[in-house]
GROMACS .gro file of C-alpha atoms in nm:
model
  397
    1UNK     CA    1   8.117   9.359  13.098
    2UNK     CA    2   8.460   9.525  13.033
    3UNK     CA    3   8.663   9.581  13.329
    4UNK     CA    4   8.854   9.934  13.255
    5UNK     CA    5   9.011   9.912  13.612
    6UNK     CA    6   9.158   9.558  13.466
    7UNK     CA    7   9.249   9.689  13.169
    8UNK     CA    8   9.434   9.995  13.284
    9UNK     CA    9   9.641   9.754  13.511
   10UNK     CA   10   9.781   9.614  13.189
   11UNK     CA   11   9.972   9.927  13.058
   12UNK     CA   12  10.290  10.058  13.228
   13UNK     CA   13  10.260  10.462  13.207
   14UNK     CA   14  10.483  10.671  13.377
   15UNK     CA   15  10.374  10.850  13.722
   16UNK     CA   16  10.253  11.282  13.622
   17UNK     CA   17  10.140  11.150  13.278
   18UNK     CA   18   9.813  11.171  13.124
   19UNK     CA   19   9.821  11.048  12.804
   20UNK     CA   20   9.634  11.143  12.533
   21UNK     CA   21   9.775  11.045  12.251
   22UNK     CA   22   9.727  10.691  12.170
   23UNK     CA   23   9.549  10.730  11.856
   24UNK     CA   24   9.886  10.852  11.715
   25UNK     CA   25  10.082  10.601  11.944
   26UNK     CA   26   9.950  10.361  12.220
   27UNK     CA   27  10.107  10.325  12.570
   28UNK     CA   28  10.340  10.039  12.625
   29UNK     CA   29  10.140   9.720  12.761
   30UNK     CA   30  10.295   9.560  13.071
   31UNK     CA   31  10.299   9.262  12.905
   32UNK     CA   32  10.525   9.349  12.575
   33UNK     CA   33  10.885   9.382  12.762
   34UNK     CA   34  10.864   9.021  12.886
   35UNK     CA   35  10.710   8.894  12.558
   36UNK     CA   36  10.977   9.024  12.350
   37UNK     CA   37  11.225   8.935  12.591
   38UNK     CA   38  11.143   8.574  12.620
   39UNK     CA   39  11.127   8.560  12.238
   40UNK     CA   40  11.519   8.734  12.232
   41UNK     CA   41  11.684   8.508  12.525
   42UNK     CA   42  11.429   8.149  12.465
   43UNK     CA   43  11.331   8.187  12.087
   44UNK     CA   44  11.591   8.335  11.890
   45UNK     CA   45  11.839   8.293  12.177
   46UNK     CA   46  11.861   7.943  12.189
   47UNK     CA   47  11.644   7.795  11.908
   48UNK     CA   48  11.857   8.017  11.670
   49UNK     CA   49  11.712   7.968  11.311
   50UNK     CA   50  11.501   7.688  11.412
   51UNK     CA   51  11.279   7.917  11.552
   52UNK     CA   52  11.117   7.969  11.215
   53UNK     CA   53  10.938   7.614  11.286
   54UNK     CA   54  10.959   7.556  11.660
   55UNK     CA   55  10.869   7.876  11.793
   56UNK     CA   56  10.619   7.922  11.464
   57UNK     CA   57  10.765   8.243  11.350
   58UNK     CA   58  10.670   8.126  11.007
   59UNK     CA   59  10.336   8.141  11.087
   60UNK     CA   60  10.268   8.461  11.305
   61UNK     CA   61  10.157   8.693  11.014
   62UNK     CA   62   9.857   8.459  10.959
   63UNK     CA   63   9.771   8.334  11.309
   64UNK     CA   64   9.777   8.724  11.460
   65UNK     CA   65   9.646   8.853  11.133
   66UNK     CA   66   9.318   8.671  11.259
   67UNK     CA   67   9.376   8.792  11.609
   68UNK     CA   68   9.309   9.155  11.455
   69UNK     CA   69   9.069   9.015  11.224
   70UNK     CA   70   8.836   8.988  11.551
   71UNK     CA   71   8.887   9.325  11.592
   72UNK     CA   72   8.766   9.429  11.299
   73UNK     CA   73   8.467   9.212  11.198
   74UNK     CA   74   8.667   8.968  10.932
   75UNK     CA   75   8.641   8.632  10.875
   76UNK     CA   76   8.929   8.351  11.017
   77UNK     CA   77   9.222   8.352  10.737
   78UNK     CA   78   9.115   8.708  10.598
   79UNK     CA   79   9.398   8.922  10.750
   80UNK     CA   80   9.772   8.920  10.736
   81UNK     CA   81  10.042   9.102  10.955
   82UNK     CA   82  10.327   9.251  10.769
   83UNK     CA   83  10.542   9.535  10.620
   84UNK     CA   84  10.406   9.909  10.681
   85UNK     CA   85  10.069  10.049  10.627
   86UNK     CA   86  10.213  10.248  10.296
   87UNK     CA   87  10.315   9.901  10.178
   88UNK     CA   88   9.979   9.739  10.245
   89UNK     CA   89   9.815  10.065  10.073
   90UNK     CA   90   9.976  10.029   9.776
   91UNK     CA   91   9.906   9.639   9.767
   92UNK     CA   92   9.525   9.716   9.810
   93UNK     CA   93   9.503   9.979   9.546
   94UNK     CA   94   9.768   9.747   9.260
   95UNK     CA   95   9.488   9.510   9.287
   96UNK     CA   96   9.190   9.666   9.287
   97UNK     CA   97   9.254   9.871   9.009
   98UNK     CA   98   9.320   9.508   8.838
   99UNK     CA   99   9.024   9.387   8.934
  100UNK     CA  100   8.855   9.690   8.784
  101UNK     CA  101   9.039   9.724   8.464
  102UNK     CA  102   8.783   9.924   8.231
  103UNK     CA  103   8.786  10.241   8.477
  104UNK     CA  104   9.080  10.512   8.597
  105UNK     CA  105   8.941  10.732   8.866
  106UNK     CA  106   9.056  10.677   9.233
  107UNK     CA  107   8.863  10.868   9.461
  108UNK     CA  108   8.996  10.988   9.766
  109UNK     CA  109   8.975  11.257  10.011
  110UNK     CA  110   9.169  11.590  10.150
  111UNK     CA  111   9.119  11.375  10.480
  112UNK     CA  112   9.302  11.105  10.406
  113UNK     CA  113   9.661  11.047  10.542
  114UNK     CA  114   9.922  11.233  10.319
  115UNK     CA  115  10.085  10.949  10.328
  116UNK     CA  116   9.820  10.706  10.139
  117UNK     CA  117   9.776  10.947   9.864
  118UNK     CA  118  10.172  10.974   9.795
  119UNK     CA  119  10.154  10.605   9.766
  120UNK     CA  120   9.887  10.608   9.532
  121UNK     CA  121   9.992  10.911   9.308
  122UNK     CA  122  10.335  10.669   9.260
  123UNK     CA  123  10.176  10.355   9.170
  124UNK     CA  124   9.971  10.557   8.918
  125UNK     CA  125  10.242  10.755   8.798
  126UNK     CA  126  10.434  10.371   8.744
  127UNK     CA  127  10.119  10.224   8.586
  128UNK     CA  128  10.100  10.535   8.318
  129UNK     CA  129   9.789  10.418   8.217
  130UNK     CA  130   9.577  10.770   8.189
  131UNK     CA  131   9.484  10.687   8.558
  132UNK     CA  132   9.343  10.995   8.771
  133UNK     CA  133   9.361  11.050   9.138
  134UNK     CA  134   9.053  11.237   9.224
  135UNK     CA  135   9.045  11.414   9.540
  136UNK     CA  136   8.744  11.626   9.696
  137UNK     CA  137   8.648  11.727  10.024
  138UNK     CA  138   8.525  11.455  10.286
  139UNK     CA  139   8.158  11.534  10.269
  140UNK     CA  140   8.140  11.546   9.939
  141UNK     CA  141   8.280  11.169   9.895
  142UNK     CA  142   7.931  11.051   9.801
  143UNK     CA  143   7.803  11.275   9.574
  144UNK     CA  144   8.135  11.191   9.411
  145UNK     CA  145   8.071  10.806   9.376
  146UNK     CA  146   7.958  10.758   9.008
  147UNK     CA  147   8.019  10.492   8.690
  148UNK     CA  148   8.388  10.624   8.618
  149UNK     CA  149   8.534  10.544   8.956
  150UNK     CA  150   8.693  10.231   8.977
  151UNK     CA  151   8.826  10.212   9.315
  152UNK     CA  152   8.722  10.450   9.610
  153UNK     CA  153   8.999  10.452   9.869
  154UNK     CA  154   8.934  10.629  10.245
  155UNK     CA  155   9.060  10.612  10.578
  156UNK     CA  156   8.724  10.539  10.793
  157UNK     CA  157   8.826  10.855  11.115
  158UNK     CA  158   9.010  11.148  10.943
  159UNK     CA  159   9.359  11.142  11.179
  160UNK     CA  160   9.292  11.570  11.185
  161UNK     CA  161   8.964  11.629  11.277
  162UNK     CA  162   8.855  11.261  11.383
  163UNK     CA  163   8.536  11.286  11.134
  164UNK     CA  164   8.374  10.953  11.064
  165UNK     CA  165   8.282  10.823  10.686
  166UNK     CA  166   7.997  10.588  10.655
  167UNK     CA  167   8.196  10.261  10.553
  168UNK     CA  168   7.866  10.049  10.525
  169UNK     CA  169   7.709  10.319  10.344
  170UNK     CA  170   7.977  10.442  10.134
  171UNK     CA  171   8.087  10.092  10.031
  172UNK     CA  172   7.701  10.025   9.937
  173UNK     CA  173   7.719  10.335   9.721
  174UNK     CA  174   8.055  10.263   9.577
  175UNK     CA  175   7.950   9.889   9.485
  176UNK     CA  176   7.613  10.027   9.303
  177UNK     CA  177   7.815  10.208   9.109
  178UNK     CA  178   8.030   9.967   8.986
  179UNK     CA  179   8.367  10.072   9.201
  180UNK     CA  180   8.619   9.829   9.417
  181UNK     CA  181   8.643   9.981   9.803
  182UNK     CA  182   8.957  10.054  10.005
  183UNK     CA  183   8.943  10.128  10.373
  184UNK     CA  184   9.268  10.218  10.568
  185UNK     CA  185   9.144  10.169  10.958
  186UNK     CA  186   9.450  10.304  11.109
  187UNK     CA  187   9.240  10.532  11.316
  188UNK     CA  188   8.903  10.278  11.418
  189UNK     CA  189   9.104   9.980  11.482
  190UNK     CA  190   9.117   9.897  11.845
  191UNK     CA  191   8.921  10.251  11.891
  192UNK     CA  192   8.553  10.150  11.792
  193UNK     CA  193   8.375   9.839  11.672
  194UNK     CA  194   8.435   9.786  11.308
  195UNK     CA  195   8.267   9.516  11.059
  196UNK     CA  196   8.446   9.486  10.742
  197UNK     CA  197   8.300   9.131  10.644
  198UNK     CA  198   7.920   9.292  10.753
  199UNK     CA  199   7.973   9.624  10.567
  200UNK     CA  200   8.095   9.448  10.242
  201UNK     CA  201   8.424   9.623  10.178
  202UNK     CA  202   8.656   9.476   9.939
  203UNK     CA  203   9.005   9.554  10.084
  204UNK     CA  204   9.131   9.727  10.422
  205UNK     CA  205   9.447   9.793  10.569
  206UNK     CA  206   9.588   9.933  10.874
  207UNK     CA  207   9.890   9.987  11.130
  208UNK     CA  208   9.873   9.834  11.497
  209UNK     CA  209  10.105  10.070  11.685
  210UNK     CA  210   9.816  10.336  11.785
  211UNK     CA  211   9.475  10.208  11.918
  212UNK     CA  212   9.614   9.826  11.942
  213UNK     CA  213   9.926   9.949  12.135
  214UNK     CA  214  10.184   9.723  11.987
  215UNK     CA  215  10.476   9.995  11.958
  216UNK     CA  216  10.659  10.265  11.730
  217UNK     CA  217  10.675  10.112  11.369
  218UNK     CA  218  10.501   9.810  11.457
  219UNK     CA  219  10.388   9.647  11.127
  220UNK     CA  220  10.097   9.659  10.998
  221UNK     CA  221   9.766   9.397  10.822
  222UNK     CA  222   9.585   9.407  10.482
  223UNK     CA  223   9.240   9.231  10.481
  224UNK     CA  224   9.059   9.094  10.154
  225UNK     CA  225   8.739   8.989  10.080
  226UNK     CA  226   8.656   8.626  10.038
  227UNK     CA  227   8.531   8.675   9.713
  228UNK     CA  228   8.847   8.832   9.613
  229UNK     CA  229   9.094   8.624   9.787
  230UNK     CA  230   9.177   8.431   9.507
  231UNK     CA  231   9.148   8.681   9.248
  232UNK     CA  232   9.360   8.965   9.392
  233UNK     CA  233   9.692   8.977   9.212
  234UNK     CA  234   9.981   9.125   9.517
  235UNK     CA  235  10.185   9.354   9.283
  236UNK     CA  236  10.488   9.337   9.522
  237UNK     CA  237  10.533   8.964   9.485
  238UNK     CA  238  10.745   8.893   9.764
  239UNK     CA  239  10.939   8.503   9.829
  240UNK     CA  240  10.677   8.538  10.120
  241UNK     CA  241  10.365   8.544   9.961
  242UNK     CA  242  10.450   8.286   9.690
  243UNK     CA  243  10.275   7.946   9.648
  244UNK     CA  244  10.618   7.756   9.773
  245UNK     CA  245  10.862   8.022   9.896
  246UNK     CA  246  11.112   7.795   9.975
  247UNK     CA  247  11.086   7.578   9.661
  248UNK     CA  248  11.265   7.854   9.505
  249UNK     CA  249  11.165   7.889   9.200
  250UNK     CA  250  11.242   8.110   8.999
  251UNK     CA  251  10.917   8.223   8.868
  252UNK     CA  252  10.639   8.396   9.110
  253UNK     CA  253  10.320   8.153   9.183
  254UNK     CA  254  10.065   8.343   9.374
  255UNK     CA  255  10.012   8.169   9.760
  256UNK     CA  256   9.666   8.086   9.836
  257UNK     CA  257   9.412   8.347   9.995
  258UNK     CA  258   9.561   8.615  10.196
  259UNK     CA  259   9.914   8.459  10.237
  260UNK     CA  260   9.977   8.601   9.871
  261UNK     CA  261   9.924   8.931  10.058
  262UNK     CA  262  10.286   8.856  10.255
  263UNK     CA  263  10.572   9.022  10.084
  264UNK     CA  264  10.902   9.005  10.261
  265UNK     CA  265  11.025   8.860  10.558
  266UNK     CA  266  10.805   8.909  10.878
  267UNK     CA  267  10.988   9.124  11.149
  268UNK     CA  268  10.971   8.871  11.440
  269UNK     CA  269  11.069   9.069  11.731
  270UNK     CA  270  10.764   9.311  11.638
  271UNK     CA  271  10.521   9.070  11.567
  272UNK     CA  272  10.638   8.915  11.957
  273UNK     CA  273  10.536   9.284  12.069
  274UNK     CA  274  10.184   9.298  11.880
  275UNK     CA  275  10.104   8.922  11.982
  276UNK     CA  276  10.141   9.011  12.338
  277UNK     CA  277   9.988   9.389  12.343
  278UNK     CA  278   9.639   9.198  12.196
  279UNK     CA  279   9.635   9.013  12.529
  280UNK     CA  280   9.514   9.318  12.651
  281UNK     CA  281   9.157   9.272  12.441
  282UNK     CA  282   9.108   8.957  12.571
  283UNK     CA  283   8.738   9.007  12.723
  284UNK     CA  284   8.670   9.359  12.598
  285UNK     CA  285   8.408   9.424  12.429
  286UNK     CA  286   8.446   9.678  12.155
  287UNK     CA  287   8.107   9.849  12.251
  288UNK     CA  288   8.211   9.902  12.546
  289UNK     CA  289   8.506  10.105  12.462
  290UNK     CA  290   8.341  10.320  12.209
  291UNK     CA  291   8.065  10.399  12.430
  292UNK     CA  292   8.298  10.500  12.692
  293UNK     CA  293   8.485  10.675  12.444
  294UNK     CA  294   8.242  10.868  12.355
  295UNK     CA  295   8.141  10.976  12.677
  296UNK     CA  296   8.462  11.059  12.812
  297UNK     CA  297   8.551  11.305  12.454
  298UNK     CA  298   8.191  11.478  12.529
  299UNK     CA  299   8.303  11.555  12.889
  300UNK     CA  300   8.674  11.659  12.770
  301UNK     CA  301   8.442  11.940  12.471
  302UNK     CA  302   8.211  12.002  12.737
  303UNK     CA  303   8.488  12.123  12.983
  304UNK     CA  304   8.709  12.287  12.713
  305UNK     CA  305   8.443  12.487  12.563
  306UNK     CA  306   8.337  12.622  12.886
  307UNK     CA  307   8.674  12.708  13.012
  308UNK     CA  308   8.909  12.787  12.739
  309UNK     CA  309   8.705  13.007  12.499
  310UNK     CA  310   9.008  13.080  12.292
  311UNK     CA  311   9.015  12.657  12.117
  312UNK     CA  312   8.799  12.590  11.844
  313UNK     CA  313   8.625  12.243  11.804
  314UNK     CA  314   8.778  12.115  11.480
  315UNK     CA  315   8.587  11.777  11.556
  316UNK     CA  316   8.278  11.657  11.450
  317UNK     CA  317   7.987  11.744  11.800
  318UNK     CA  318   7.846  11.441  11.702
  319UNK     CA  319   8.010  11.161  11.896
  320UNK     CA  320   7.813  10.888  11.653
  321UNK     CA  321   8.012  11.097  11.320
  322UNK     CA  322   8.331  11.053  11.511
  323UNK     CA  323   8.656  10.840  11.579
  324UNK     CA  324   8.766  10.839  11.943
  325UNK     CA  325   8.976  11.163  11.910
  326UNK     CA  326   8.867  11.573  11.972
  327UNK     CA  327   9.069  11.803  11.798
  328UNK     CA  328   9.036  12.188  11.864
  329UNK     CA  329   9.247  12.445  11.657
  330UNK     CA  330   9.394  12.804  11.750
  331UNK     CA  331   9.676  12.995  11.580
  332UNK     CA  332   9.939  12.877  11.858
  333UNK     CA  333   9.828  12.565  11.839
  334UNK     CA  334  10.183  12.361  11.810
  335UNK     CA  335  10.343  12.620  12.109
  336UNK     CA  336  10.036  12.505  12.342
  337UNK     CA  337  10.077  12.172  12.300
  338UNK     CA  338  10.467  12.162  12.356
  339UNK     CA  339  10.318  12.351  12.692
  340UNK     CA  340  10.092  12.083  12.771
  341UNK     CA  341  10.375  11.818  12.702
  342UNK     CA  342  10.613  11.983  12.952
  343UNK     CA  343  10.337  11.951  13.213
  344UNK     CA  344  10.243  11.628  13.164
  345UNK     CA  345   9.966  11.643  12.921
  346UNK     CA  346  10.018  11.477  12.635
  347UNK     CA  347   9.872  11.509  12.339
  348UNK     CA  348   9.968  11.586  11.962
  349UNK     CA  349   9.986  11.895  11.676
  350UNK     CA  350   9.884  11.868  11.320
  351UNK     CA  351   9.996  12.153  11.076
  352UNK     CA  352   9.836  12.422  11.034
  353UNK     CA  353   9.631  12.482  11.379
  354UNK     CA  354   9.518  12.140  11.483
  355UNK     CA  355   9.580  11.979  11.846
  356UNK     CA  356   9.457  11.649  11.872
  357UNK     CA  357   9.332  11.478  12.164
  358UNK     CA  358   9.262  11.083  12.193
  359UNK     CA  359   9.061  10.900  12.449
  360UNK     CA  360   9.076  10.537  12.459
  361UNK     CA  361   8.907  10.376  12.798
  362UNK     CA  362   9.159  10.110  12.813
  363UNK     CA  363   9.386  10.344  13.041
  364UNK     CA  364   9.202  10.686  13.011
  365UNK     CA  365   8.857  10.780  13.269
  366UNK     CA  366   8.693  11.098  13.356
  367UNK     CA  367   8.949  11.177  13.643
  368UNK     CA  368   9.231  11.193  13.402
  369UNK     CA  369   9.006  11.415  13.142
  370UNK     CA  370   8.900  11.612  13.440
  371UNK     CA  371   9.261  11.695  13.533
  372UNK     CA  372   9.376  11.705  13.180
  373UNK     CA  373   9.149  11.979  13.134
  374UNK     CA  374   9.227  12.195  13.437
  375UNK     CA  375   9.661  12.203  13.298
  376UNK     CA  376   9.503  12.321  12.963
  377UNK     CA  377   9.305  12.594  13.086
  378UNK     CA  378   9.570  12.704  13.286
  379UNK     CA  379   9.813  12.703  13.028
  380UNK     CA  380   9.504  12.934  12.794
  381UNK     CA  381   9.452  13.146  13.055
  382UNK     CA  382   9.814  13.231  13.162
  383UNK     CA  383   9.964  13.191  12.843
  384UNK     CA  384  10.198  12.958  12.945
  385UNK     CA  385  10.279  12.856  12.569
  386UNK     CA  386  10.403  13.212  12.459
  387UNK     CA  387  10.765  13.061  12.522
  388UNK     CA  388  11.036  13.086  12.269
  389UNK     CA  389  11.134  12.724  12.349
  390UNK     CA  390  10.768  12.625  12.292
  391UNK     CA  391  10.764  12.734  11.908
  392UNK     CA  392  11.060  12.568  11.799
  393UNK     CA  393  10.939  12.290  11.575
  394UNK     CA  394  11.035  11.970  11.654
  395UNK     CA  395  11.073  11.671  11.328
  396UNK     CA  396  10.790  11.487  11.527
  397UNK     CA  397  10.502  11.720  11.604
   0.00000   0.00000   0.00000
């Protein structure tokens, strides 16, 4: 059985916080500083450049790529560490579009991250192949599915509302129809139990600084399929993921399995950081967190409901059709959240109206929803937020 009083131990939070925003950016684990700083002064410090063989930086993208891969239901020597999650979109989508030459309709959604669809209108746009990006509303993903898509690419939790596709489901539709799947997990990693090998999806990717804590910009993993692992071409053919990077040739020879998937030069110092902040998931069981989850977002939409009238549930009522976030919108939104911030409650805005709430049992219970909620309704019913200070827009919202 998890122990949430153990695992709340492991994060170092500062005293008048309550934090509810690690689906955008987890909390620092206690055990991070003194990772990274043993790799600085011991590794790097003293083993200098032979720390790419003694201390087996060579071989962290693989070796954690499998500690995620536990995370997410995938297979030992599935999952690489590496790069950003753009980077590891565009790899995903370069290849299954090869592996699906005849067709030229990506499907996508209005839910997905901005940022994934950027990076697939460019590598479309490079390709100039008559390729389409189709893009339609979430729930109308499956009716979508048909012979002339050849990839379907999705984020599982929609980072707005926190709505939750169907990846088994979706990826059973998409495969009857002839189409290569793409899942980004940036939102379900670490938050709820996911089963990529079980649910038979062809690629996924994701970043590790939100649910699995590992700190701003930490890098992120691709997964393929077994049955693609040798077929997948990487279009950014990095010295990295080549058969012999340091035989040096000069032509580009494909590694083996996912370590084709590596493109440049892993960023040490941040994989030290994400090695230690999965120590924290030793002996947690990922049911256990999204069952907790769950409850504690139904309490927090229970109590906001009943005492802040004005905040609309943009979320999904459903805890089973959602992520482990509650978003509720209202015209001020981005001035009541800098409110909440300045008293301690912090959560996040999403243009236009969208405040977003995340509730991950590792450090969060019902006494810190319970209090959360009393500084919001304050701040509703004494419109604290109606501050000039409060609307000026920050660059991060």
């Amino acid at each position: 059985m998890t122990d949430f009083k153990r695992t709340q131990s492991q994060f170092s939070l500062p005293d008048g916080v309550i934090y509810l925003d690690g689906n955008s950016l987890g909390p620092l684990p206690v055990a991070v500083s003194e990772r990274v700083h043993r790799m600085i002064s011991e590794e790097w410090g003293k083993q200098l450049i032979r720390g790419w063989n003694s201390a087996g930086w060579m071989v962290q993208p693989r070796r954690i790529g499998d500690r995620i891969g536990r995370l997410i239901g995938a297979p030992e020597g599935t999952v690489v560490v590496g790069d950003t999650l753009s980077i590891k979109v565009y790899q995903a989508l370069a290849s299954a579009l090869e592996l699906n030459p005849s067709r030229r309709v990506v499907l996508t959604d209005n839910g997905n991250f901005p940022s994934d669809l950027y990076m697939a209108e460019g590598l479309l746009r490079t390709l100039d192949r008559g390729y389409q990006l189709k893009v339609v509303a979430p729930e109308d993903v499956e009716a979508a599915i048909d012979d002339t898509i050849a990839a379907t690419m999705l984020t599982e939790v929609d980072y707005r509302t926190g709505r939750l596709h169907d990846m088994a489901a979706l990826t059973q539709k998409a495969h009857g129809a002839g189409a290569i799947t793409i899942w980004d997990l940036a939102h379900s990693a670490g938050a709820m139990p996911v089963d990529v090998l079980g649910a038979k999806a062809d690629f996924a990717v994701g970043c590790t600084y939100k649910y699995l804590n590992a700190g701003p910009g930490a890098p992120a993993f691709i997964y393929v399929a077994p049955e693609h692992a040798e077929n997948a071409r990487p279009a950014l053919s990095g010295w990295m993921g080549h058969q012999s990077p340091f035989a040096f040739d000069l032509d580009y020879r494909p590694g083996s399995g996912i370590e084709r998937m590596r493109v440049g030069t892993p960023p040490v110092i941040a994989m030290a950081a994400l090695d230690a902040a999965l120590d924290v998931w030793d002996g947690v069981s990922m049911n256990e967190v999204r069952q907790a989850s769950i409850a504690l977002a139904e309490l927090f939409i229970r109590e906001v409901e009943a005492r802040c009238q004005e905040l609309k549930l943009a979320s999904p009522r459903d805890g089973s059709k959602r992520g482990s976030q509650v978003s509720f919108r209202h015209d001020n939104g981005y001035a009541i959240m800098q409110a909440l911030i300045a008293r301690g409650v912090i959560g996040d805005f999403r243009a236009p109206d969208a405040m977003r709430f995340g509730f991950t049992p590792l450090y969060i219970g019902e006494a810190e929803v319970r209090a959360a909620v009393d500084v919001i309704a304050d701040v509703i019913a004494n419109r604290r937020w109606d501050n000039a200070e409060y609307r000026k827009k920050a660059l991060v919202t």
